[in-house]
mmCIF file of C-alpha atoms in Angstrom:
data_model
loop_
_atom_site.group_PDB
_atom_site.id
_atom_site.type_symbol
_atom_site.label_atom_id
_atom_site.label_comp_id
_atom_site.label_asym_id
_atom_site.label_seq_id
_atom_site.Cartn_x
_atom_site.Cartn_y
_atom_site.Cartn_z
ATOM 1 C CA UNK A 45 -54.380 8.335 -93.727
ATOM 2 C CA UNK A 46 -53.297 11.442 -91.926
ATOM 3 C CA UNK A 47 -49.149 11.665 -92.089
ATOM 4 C CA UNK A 48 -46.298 12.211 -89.798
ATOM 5 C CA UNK A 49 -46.881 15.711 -89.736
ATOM 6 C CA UNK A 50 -50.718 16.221 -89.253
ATOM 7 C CA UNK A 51 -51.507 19.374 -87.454
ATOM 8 C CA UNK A 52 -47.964 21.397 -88.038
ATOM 9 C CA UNK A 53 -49.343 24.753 -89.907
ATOM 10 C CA UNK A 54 -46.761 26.036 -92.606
ATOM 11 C CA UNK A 55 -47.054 29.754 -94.073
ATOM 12 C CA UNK A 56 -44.859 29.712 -97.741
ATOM 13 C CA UNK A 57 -43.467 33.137 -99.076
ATOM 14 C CA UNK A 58 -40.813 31.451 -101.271
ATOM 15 C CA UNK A 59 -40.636 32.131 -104.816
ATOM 16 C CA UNK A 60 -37.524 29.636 -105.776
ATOM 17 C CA UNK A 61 -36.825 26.008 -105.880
ATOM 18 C CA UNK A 62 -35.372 25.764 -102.327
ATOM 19 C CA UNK A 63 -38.241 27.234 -100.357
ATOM 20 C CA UNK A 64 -40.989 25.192 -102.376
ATOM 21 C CA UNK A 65 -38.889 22.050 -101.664
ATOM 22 C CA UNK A 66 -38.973 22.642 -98.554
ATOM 23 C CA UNK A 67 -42.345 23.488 -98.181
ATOM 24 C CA UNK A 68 -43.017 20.915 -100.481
ATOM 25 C CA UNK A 69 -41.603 18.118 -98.552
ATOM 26 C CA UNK A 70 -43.679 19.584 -95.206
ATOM 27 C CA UNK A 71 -46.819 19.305 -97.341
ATOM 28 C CA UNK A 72 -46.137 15.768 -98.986
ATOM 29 C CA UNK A 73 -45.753 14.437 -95.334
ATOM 30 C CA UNK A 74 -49.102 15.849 -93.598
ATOM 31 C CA UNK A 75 -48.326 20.042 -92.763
ATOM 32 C CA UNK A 76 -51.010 22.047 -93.976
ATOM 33 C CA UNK A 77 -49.394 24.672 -96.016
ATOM 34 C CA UNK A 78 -50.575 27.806 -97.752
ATOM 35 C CA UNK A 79 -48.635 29.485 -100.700
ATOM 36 C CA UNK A 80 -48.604 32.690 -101.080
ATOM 37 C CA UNK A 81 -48.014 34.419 -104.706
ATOM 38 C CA UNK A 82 -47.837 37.826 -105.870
ATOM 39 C CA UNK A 83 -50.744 38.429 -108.849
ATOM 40 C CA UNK A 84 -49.351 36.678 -111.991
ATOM 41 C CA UNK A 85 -47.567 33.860 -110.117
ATOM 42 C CA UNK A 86 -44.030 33.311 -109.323
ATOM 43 C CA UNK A 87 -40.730 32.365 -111.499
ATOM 44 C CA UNK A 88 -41.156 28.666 -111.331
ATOM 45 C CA UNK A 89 -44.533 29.227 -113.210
ATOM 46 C CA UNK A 90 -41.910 30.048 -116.199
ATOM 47 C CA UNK A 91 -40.293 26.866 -115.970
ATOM 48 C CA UNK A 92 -40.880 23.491 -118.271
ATOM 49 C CA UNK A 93 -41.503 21.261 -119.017
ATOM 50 C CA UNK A 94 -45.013 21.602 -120.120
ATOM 51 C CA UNK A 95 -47.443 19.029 -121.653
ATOM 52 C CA UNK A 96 -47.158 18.991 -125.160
ATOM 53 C CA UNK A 97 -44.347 21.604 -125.241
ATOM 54 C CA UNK A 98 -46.795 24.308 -124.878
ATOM 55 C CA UNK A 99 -45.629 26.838 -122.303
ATOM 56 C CA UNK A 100 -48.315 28.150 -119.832
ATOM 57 C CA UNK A 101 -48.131 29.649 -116.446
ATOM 58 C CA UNK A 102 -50.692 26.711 -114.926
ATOM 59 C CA UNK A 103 -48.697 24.229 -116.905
ATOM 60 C CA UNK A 104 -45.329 24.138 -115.275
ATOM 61 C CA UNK A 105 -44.061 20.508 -114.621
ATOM 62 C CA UNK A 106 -40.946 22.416 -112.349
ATOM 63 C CA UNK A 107 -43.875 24.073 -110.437
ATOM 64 C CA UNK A 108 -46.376 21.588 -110.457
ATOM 65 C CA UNK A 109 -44.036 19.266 -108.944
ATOM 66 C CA UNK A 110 -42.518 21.415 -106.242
ATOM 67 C CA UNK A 111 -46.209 22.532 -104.852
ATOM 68 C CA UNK A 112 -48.300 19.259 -104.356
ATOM 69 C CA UNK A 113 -50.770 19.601 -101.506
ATOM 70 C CA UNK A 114 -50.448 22.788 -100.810
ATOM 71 C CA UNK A 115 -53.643 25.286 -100.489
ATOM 72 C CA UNK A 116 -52.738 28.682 -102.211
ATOM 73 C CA UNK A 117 -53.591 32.414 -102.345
ATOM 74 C CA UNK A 118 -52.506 35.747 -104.031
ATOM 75 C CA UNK A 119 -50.995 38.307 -102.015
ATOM 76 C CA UNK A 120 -48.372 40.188 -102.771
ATOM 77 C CA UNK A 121 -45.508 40.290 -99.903
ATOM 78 C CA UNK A 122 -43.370 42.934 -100.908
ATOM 79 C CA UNK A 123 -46.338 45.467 -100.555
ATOM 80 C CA UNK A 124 -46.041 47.101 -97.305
ATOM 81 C CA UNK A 125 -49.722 47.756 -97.367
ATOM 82 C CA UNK A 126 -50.092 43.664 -97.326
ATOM 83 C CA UNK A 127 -48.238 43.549 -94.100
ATOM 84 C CA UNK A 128 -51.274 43.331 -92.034
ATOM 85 C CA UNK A 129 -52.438 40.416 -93.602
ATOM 86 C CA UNK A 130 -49.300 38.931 -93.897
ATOM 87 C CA UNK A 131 -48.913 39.034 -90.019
ATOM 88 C CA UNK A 132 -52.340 37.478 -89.343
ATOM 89 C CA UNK A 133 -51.613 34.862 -91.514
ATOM 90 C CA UNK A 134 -48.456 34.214 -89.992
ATOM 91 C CA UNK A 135 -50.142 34.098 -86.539
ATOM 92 C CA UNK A 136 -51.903 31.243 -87.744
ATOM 93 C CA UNK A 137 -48.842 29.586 -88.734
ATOM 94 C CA UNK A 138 -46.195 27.230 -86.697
ATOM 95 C CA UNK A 139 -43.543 27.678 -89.335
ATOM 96 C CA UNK A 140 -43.121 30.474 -91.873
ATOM 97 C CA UNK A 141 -40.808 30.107 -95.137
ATOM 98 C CA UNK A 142 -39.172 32.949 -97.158
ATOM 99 C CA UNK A 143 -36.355 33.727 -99.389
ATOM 100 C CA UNK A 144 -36.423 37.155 -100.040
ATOM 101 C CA UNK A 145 -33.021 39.352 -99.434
ATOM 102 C CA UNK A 146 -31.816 40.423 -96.334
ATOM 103 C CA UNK A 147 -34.126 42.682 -94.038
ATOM 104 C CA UNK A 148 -36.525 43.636 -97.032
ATOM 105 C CA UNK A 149 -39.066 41.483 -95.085
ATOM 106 C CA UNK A 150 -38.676 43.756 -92.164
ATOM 107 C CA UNK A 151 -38.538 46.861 -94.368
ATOM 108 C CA UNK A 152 -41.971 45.925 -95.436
ATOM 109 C CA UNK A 153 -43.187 45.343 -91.910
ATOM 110 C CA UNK A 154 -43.144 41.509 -91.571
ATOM 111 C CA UNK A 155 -39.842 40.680 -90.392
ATOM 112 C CA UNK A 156 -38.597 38.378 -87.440
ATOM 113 C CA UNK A 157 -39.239 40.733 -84.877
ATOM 114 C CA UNK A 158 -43.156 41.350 -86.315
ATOM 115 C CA UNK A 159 -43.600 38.157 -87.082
ATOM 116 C CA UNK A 160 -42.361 36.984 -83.309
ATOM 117 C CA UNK A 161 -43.916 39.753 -81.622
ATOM 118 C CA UNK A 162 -45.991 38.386 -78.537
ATOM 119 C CA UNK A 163 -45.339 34.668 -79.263
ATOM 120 C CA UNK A 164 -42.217 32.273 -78.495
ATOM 121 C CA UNK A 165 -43.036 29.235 -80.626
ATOM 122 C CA UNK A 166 -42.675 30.171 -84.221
ATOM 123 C CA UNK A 167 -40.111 28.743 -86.381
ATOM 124 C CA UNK A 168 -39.380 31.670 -89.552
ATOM 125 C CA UNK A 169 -37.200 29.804 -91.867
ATOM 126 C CA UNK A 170 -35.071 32.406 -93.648
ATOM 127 C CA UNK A 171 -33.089 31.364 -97.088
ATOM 128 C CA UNK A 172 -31.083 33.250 -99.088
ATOM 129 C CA UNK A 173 -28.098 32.669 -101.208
ATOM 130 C CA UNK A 174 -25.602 33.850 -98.589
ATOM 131 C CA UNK A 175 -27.026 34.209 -95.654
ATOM 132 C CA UNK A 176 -28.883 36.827 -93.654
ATOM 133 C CA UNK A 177 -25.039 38.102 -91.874
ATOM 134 C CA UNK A 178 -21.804 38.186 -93.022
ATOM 135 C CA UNK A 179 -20.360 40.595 -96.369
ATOM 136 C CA UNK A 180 -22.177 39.006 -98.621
ATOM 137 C CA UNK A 181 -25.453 38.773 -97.277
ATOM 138 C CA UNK A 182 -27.085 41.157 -99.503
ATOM 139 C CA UNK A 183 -25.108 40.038 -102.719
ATOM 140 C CA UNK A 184 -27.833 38.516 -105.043
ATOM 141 C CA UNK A 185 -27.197 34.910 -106.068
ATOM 142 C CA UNK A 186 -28.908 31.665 -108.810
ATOM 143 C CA UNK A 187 -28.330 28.520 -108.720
ATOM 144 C CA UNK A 188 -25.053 28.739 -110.918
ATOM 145 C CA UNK A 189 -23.712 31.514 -108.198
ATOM 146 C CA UNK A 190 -24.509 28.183 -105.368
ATOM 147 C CA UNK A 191 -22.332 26.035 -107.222
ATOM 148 C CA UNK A 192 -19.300 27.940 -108.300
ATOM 149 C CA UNK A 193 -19.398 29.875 -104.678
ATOM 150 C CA UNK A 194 -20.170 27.131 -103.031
ATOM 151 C CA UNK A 195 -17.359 24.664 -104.237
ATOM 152 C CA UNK A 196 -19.072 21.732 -106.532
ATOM 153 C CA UNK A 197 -17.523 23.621 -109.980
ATOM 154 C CA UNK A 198 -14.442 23.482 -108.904
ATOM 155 C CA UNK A 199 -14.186 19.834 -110.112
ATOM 156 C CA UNK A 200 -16.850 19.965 -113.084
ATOM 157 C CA UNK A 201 -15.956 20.202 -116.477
ATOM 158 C CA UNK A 202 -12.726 19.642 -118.881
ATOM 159 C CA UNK A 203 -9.589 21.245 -118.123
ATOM 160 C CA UNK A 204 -9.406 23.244 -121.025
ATOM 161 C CA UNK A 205 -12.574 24.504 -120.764
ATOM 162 C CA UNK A 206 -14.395 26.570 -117.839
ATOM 163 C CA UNK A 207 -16.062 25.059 -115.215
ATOM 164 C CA UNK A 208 -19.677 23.621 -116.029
ATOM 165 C CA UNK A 209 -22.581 23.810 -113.948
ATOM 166 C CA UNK A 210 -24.496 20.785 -112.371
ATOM 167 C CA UNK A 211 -27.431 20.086 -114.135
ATOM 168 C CA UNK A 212 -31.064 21.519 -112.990
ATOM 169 C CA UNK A 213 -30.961 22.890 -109.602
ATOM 170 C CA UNK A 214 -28.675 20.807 -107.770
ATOM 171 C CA UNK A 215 -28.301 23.387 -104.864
ATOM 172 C CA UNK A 216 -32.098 24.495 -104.621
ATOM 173 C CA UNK A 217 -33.088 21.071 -103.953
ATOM 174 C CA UNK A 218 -30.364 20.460 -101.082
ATOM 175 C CA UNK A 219 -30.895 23.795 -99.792
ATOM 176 C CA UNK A 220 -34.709 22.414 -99.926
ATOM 177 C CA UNK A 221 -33.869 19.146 -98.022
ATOM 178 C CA UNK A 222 -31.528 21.082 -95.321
ATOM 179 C CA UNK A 223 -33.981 24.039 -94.844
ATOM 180 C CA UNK A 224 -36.995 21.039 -94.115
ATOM 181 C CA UNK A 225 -34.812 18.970 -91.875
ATOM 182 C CA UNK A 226 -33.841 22.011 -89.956
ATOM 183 C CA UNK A 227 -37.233 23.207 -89.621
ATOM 184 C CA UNK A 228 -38.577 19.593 -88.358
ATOM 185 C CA UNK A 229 -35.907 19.955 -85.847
ATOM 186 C CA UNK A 230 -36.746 23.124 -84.219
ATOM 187 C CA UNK A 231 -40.459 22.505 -84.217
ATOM 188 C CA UNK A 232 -39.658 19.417 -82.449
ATOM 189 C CA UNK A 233 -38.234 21.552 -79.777
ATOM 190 C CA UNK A 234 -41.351 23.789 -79.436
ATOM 191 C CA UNK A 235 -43.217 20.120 -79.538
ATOM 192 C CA UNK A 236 -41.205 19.567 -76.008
ATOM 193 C CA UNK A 237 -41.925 22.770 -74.593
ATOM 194 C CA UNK A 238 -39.020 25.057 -75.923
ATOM 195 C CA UNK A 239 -39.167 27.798 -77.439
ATOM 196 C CA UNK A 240 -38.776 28.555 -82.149
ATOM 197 C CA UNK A 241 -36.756 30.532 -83.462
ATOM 198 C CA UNK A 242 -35.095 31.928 -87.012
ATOM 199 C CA UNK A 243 -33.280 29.489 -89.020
ATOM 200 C CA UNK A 244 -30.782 30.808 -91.679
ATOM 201 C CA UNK A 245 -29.900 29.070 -94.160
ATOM 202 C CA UNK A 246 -27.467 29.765 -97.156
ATOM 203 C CA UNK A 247 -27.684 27.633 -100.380
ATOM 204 C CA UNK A 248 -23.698 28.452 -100.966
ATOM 205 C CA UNK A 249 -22.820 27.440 -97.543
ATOM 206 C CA UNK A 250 -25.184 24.332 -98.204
ATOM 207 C CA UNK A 251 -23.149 23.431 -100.914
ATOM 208 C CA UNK A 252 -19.366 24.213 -99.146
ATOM 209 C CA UNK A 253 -20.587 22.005 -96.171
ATOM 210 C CA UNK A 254 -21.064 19.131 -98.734
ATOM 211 C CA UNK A 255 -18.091 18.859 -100.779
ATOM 212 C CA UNK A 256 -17.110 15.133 -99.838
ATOM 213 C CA UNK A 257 -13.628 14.348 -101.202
ATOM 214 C CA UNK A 258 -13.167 17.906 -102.808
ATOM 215 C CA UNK A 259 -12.703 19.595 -98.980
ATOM 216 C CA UNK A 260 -10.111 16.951 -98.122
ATOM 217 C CA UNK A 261 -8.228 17.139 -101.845
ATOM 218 C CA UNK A 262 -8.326 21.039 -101.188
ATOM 219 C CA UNK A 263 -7.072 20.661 -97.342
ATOM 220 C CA UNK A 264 -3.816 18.296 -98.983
ATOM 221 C CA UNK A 265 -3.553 20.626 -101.484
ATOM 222 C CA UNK A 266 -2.837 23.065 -98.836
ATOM 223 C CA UNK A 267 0.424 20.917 -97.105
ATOM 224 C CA UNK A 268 1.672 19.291 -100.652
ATOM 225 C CA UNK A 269 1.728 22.789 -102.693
ATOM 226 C CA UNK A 270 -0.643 21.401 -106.005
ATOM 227 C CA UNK A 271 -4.085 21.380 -106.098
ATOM 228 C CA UNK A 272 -6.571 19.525 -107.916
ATOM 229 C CA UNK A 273 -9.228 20.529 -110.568
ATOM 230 C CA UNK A 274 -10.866 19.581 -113.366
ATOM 231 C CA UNK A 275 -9.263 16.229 -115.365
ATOM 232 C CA UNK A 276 -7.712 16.629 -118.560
ATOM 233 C CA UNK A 277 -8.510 13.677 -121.802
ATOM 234 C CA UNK A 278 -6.560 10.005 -120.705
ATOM 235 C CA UNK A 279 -5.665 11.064 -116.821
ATOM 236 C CA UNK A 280 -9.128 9.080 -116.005
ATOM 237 C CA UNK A 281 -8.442 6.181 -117.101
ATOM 238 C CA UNK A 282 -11.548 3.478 -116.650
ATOM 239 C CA UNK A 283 -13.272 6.171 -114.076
ATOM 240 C CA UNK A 284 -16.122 8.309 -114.947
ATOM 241 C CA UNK A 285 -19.363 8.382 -117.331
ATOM 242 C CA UNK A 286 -18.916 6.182 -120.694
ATOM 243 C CA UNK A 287 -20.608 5.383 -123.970
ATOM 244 C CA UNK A 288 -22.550 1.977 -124.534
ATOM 245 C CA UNK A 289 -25.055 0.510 -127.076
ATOM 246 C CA UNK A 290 -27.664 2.365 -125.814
ATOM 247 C CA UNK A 291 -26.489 5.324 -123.643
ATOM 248 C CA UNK A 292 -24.325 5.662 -120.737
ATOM 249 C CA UNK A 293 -22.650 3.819 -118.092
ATOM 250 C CA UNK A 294 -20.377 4.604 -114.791
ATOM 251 C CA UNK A 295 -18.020 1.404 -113.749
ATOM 252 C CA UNK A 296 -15.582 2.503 -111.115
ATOM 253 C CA UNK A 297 -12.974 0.821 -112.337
ATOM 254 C CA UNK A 298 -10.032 2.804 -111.689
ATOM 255 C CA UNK A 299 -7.206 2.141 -109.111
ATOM 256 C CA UNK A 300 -7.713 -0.509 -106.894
ATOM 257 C CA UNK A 301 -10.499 -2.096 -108.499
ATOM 258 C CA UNK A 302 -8.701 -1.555 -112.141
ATOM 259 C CA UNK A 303 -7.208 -5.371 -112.321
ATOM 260 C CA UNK A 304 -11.395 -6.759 -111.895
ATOM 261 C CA UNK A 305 -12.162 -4.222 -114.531
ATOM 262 C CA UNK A 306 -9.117 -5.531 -116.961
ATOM 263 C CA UNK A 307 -10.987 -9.247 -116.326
ATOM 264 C CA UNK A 308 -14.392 -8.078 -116.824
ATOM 265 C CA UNK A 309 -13.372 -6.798 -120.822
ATOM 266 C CA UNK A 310 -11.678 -9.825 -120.959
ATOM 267 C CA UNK A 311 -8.079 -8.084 -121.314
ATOM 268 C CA UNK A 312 -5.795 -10.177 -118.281
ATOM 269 C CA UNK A 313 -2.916 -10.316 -120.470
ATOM 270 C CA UNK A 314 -2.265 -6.211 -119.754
ATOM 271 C CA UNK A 315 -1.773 -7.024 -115.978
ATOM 272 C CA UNK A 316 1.328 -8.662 -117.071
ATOM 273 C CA UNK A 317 2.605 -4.960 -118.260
ATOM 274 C CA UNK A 318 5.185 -3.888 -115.682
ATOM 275 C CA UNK A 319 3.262 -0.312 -115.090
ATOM 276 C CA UNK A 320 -0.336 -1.424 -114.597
ATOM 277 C CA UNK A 321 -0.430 -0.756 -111.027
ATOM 278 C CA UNK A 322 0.742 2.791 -111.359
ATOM 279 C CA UNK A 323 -1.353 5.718 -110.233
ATOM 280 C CA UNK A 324 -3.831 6.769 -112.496
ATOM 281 C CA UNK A 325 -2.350 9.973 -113.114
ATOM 282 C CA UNK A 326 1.077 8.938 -113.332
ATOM 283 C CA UNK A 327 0.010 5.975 -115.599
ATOM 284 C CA UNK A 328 2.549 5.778 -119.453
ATOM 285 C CA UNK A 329 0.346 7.431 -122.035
ATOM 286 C CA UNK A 330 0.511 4.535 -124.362
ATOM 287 C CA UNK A 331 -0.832 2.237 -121.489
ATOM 288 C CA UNK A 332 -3.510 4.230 -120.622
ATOM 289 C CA UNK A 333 -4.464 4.494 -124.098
ATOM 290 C CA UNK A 334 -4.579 0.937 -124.622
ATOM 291 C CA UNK A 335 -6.678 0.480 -121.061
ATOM 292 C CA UNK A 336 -8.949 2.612 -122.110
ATOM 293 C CA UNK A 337 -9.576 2.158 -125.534
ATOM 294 C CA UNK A 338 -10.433 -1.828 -124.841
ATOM 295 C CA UNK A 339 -12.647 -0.220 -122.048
ATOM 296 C CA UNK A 340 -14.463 1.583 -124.538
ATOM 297 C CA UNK A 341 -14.870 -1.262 -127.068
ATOM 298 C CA UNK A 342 -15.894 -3.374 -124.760
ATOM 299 C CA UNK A 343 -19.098 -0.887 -123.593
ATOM 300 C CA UNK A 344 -19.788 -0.081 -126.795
ATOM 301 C CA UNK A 345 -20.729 -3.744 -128.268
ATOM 302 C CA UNK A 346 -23.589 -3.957 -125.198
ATOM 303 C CA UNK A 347 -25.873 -2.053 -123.875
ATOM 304 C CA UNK A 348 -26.969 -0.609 -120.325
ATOM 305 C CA UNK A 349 -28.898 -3.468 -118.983
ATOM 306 C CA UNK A 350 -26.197 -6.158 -120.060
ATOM 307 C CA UNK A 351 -23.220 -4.362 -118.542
ATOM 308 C CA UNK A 352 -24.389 -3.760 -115.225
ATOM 309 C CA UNK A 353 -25.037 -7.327 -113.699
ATOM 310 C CA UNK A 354 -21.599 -8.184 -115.377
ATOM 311 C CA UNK A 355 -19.659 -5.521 -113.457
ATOM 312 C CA UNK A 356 -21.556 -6.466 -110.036
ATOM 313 C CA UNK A 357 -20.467 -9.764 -110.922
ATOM 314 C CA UNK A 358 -16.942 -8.680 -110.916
ATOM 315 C CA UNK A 359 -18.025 -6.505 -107.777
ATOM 316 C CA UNK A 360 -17.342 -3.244 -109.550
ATOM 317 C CA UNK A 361 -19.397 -0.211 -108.183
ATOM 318 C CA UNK A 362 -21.922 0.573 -111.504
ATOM 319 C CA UNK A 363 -24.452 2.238 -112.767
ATOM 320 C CA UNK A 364 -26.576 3.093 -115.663
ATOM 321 C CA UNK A 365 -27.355 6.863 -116.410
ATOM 322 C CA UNK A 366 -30.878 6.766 -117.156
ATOM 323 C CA UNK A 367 -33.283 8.742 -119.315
ATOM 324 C CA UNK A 368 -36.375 9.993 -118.388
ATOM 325 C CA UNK A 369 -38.301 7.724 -119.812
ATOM 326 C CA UNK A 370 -35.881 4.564 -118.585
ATOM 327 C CA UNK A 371 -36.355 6.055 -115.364
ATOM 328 C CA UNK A 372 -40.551 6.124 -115.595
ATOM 329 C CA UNK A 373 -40.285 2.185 -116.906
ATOM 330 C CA UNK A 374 -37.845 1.202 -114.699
ATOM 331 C CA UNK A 375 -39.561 -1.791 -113.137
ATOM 332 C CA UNK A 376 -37.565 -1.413 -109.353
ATOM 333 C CA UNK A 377 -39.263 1.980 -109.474
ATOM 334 C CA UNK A 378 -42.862 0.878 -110.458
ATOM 335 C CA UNK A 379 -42.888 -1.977 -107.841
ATOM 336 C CA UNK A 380 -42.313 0.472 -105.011
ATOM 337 C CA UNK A 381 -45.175 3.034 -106.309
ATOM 338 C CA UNK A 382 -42.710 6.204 -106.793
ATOM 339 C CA UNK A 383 -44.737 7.431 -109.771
ATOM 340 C CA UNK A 384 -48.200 8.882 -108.563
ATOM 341 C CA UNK A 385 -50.713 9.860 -111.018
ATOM 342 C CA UNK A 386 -52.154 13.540 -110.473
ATOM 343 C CA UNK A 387 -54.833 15.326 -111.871
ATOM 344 C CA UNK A 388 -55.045 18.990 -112.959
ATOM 345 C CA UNK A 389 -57.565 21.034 -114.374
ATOM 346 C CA UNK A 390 -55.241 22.500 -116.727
ATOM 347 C CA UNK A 391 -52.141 20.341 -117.111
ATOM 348 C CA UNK A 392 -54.374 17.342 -117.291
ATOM 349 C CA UNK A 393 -53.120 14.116 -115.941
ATOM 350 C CA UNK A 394 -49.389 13.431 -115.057
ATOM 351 C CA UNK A 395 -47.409 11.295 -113.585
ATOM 352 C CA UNK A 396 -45.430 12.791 -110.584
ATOM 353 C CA UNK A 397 -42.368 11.809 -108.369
ATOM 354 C CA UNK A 398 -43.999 10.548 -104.929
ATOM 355 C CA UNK A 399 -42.585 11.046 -101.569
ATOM 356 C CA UNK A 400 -38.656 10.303 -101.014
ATOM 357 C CA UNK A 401 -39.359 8.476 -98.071
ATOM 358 C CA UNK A 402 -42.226 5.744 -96.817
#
């Protein structure tokens, strides 16, 4: 069955994580896209994991994932002597994708005003780390550059050490997300008779726009003089990622909800203690020792799948972390179909995430 997006015509330049996401997501839903790759294939071919721990360019589980139904073809872009081709390809195209630096497109004859030249409906969708204005806009950036920049590490990590980096590539795949939804959006327009245009997007301005509590704890911090950061040992008390039996758990437990949690370990006798109901942070020492180390006793005599219907009982917000392979067993996730079954000629046959959406 043909999907949602049958018929929109998608041109891919990307090399990283955020434009293949994108791209990716376009593809998975019906657009007929076309990679293009310089000879010897992009970075992500570098990337594992690989079946049977045996690195290979056509092997890449990080690439393999991030380019299902696409066509491809090699071409390299940054040869100005490809810019012909480039250009009729593009023509072809409703949307284009890239994520090179800042006007090297152009320098090599394919930039915005090329690529728009005699046509008012295409939708180039530009992204770089920073942006394609602004100071920084030719600053080179990663994924750990998207973070820090951005605002997420500002929270990560122990006190008294620096600040750590989300895992994988946390910021790729929003940038990937935003960058797709933006794109949808302006092709609708051209759908209703307006006109495309060039969409810029920046994964560390991606990340600042998303920073939930941390924006508002930054914007009091701003009035009150003291700013947050990173949590020292024993100022969390009952909050945050925990050892059980068989891995780890997260039972919001602190603050309001810390009297359910004190029933749910069985421990009502330390709501009789006169500072109980104190602020986390501002919590005795010895009573916030003796909160959490029940807490922890309590997780570790039982293991994910026991604790978690016994905190929604007490209507505690939970969760397990899981594993890889919990998460390919998981039986919510095999009743709804979200691991499809690919082959490949060289990786053989694997078992990918399906669409996000159905």
């Amino acid at each position: 069955m043909a999907g949602p997006l049958a018929g929109v015509r998608v041109l891919d330049l990307s090399r990283e994580v955020a434009g293949a996401y994108a791209t990716k997501l376009l593809a998975d839903y019906g657009a007929d896209v076309l990679k293009l790759e310089a000879p010897g294939g992009g970075p992500l071919r570098r990337f594992g994991p690989f079946p049977g721990d045996d690195p290979h360019t056509e092997r890449s589980g990080l690439f393999l994932h991030l380019n299902t139904n696409k066509r491809s073809r090699v071409l390299d872009a940054t040869d100005p002597a490809n810019a012909e081709r480039i250009l009729a390809l593009a023509a072809e195209a409703d949307i284009v994708v890239e994520d090179f630096a800042p006007g090297d497109p152009a320098s090599w004859g394919w930039g915005w005003e090329a690529l728009s030249a005699g046509r008012d409906d295409l939708v180039l969708l530009s992204i770089t780390p920073f942006g394609q204005t602004g100071p920084y806009r030719r600053y080179r950036g990663s994924e750990i550059t998207a973070q820090g920049f951005g605002g997420p590490m500002h929270m990560t990590g122990h006190a008294s050490l620096g600040p750590l980096k989300h895992a994988g590539h946390f910021a790729g795949y929003h940038a990937g997300i935003v960058s797709a939804f933006a794109a949808m959006l302006l092709r609708l327009r051209v759908e209703a008779g307006g006109r495309g245009d060039w969409i810029d997007v920046s994964l560390a301005e991606c990340q600042a726009c998303s920073r939930d509590r941390r924006s508002t704890a930054l914007l009091a911090a701003s009035y009150a003089g003291v700013g947050g950061g990173r949590g020292a040992t024993g100022l969390r008390v009952a909050a945050g990622v925990r050892p059980c039996a068989d891995g780890y758990v997260n039972i919001m437990g602190a603050g309001p909800r810390l009297h359910a949690l004190l029933h749910l370990i069985h421990r009502e006798d330390l709501l009789e203690h006169p500072d109980i109901n104190a602020p986390m942070t501002l919590m005795p020492p010895a009573l916030a020792e003796e909160v959490e180390g029940a807490y922890r006793a309590w997780l570790d005599e039982r293991t994910k799948r026991e604790i978690i219907p016994l905190a929604q009982e007490h209507h505690l917000p939970c969760g397990a972390l899981q594993t890889t392979q919990d998460l390919i067993e998981d039986p919510h996730f095999l009743e709804r179909g979200v691991w499809e079954p690919i082959d490949h000629p060289e990786a053989g046959r694997l078992r990918y995430p399906g669409r996000p959406f159905v």
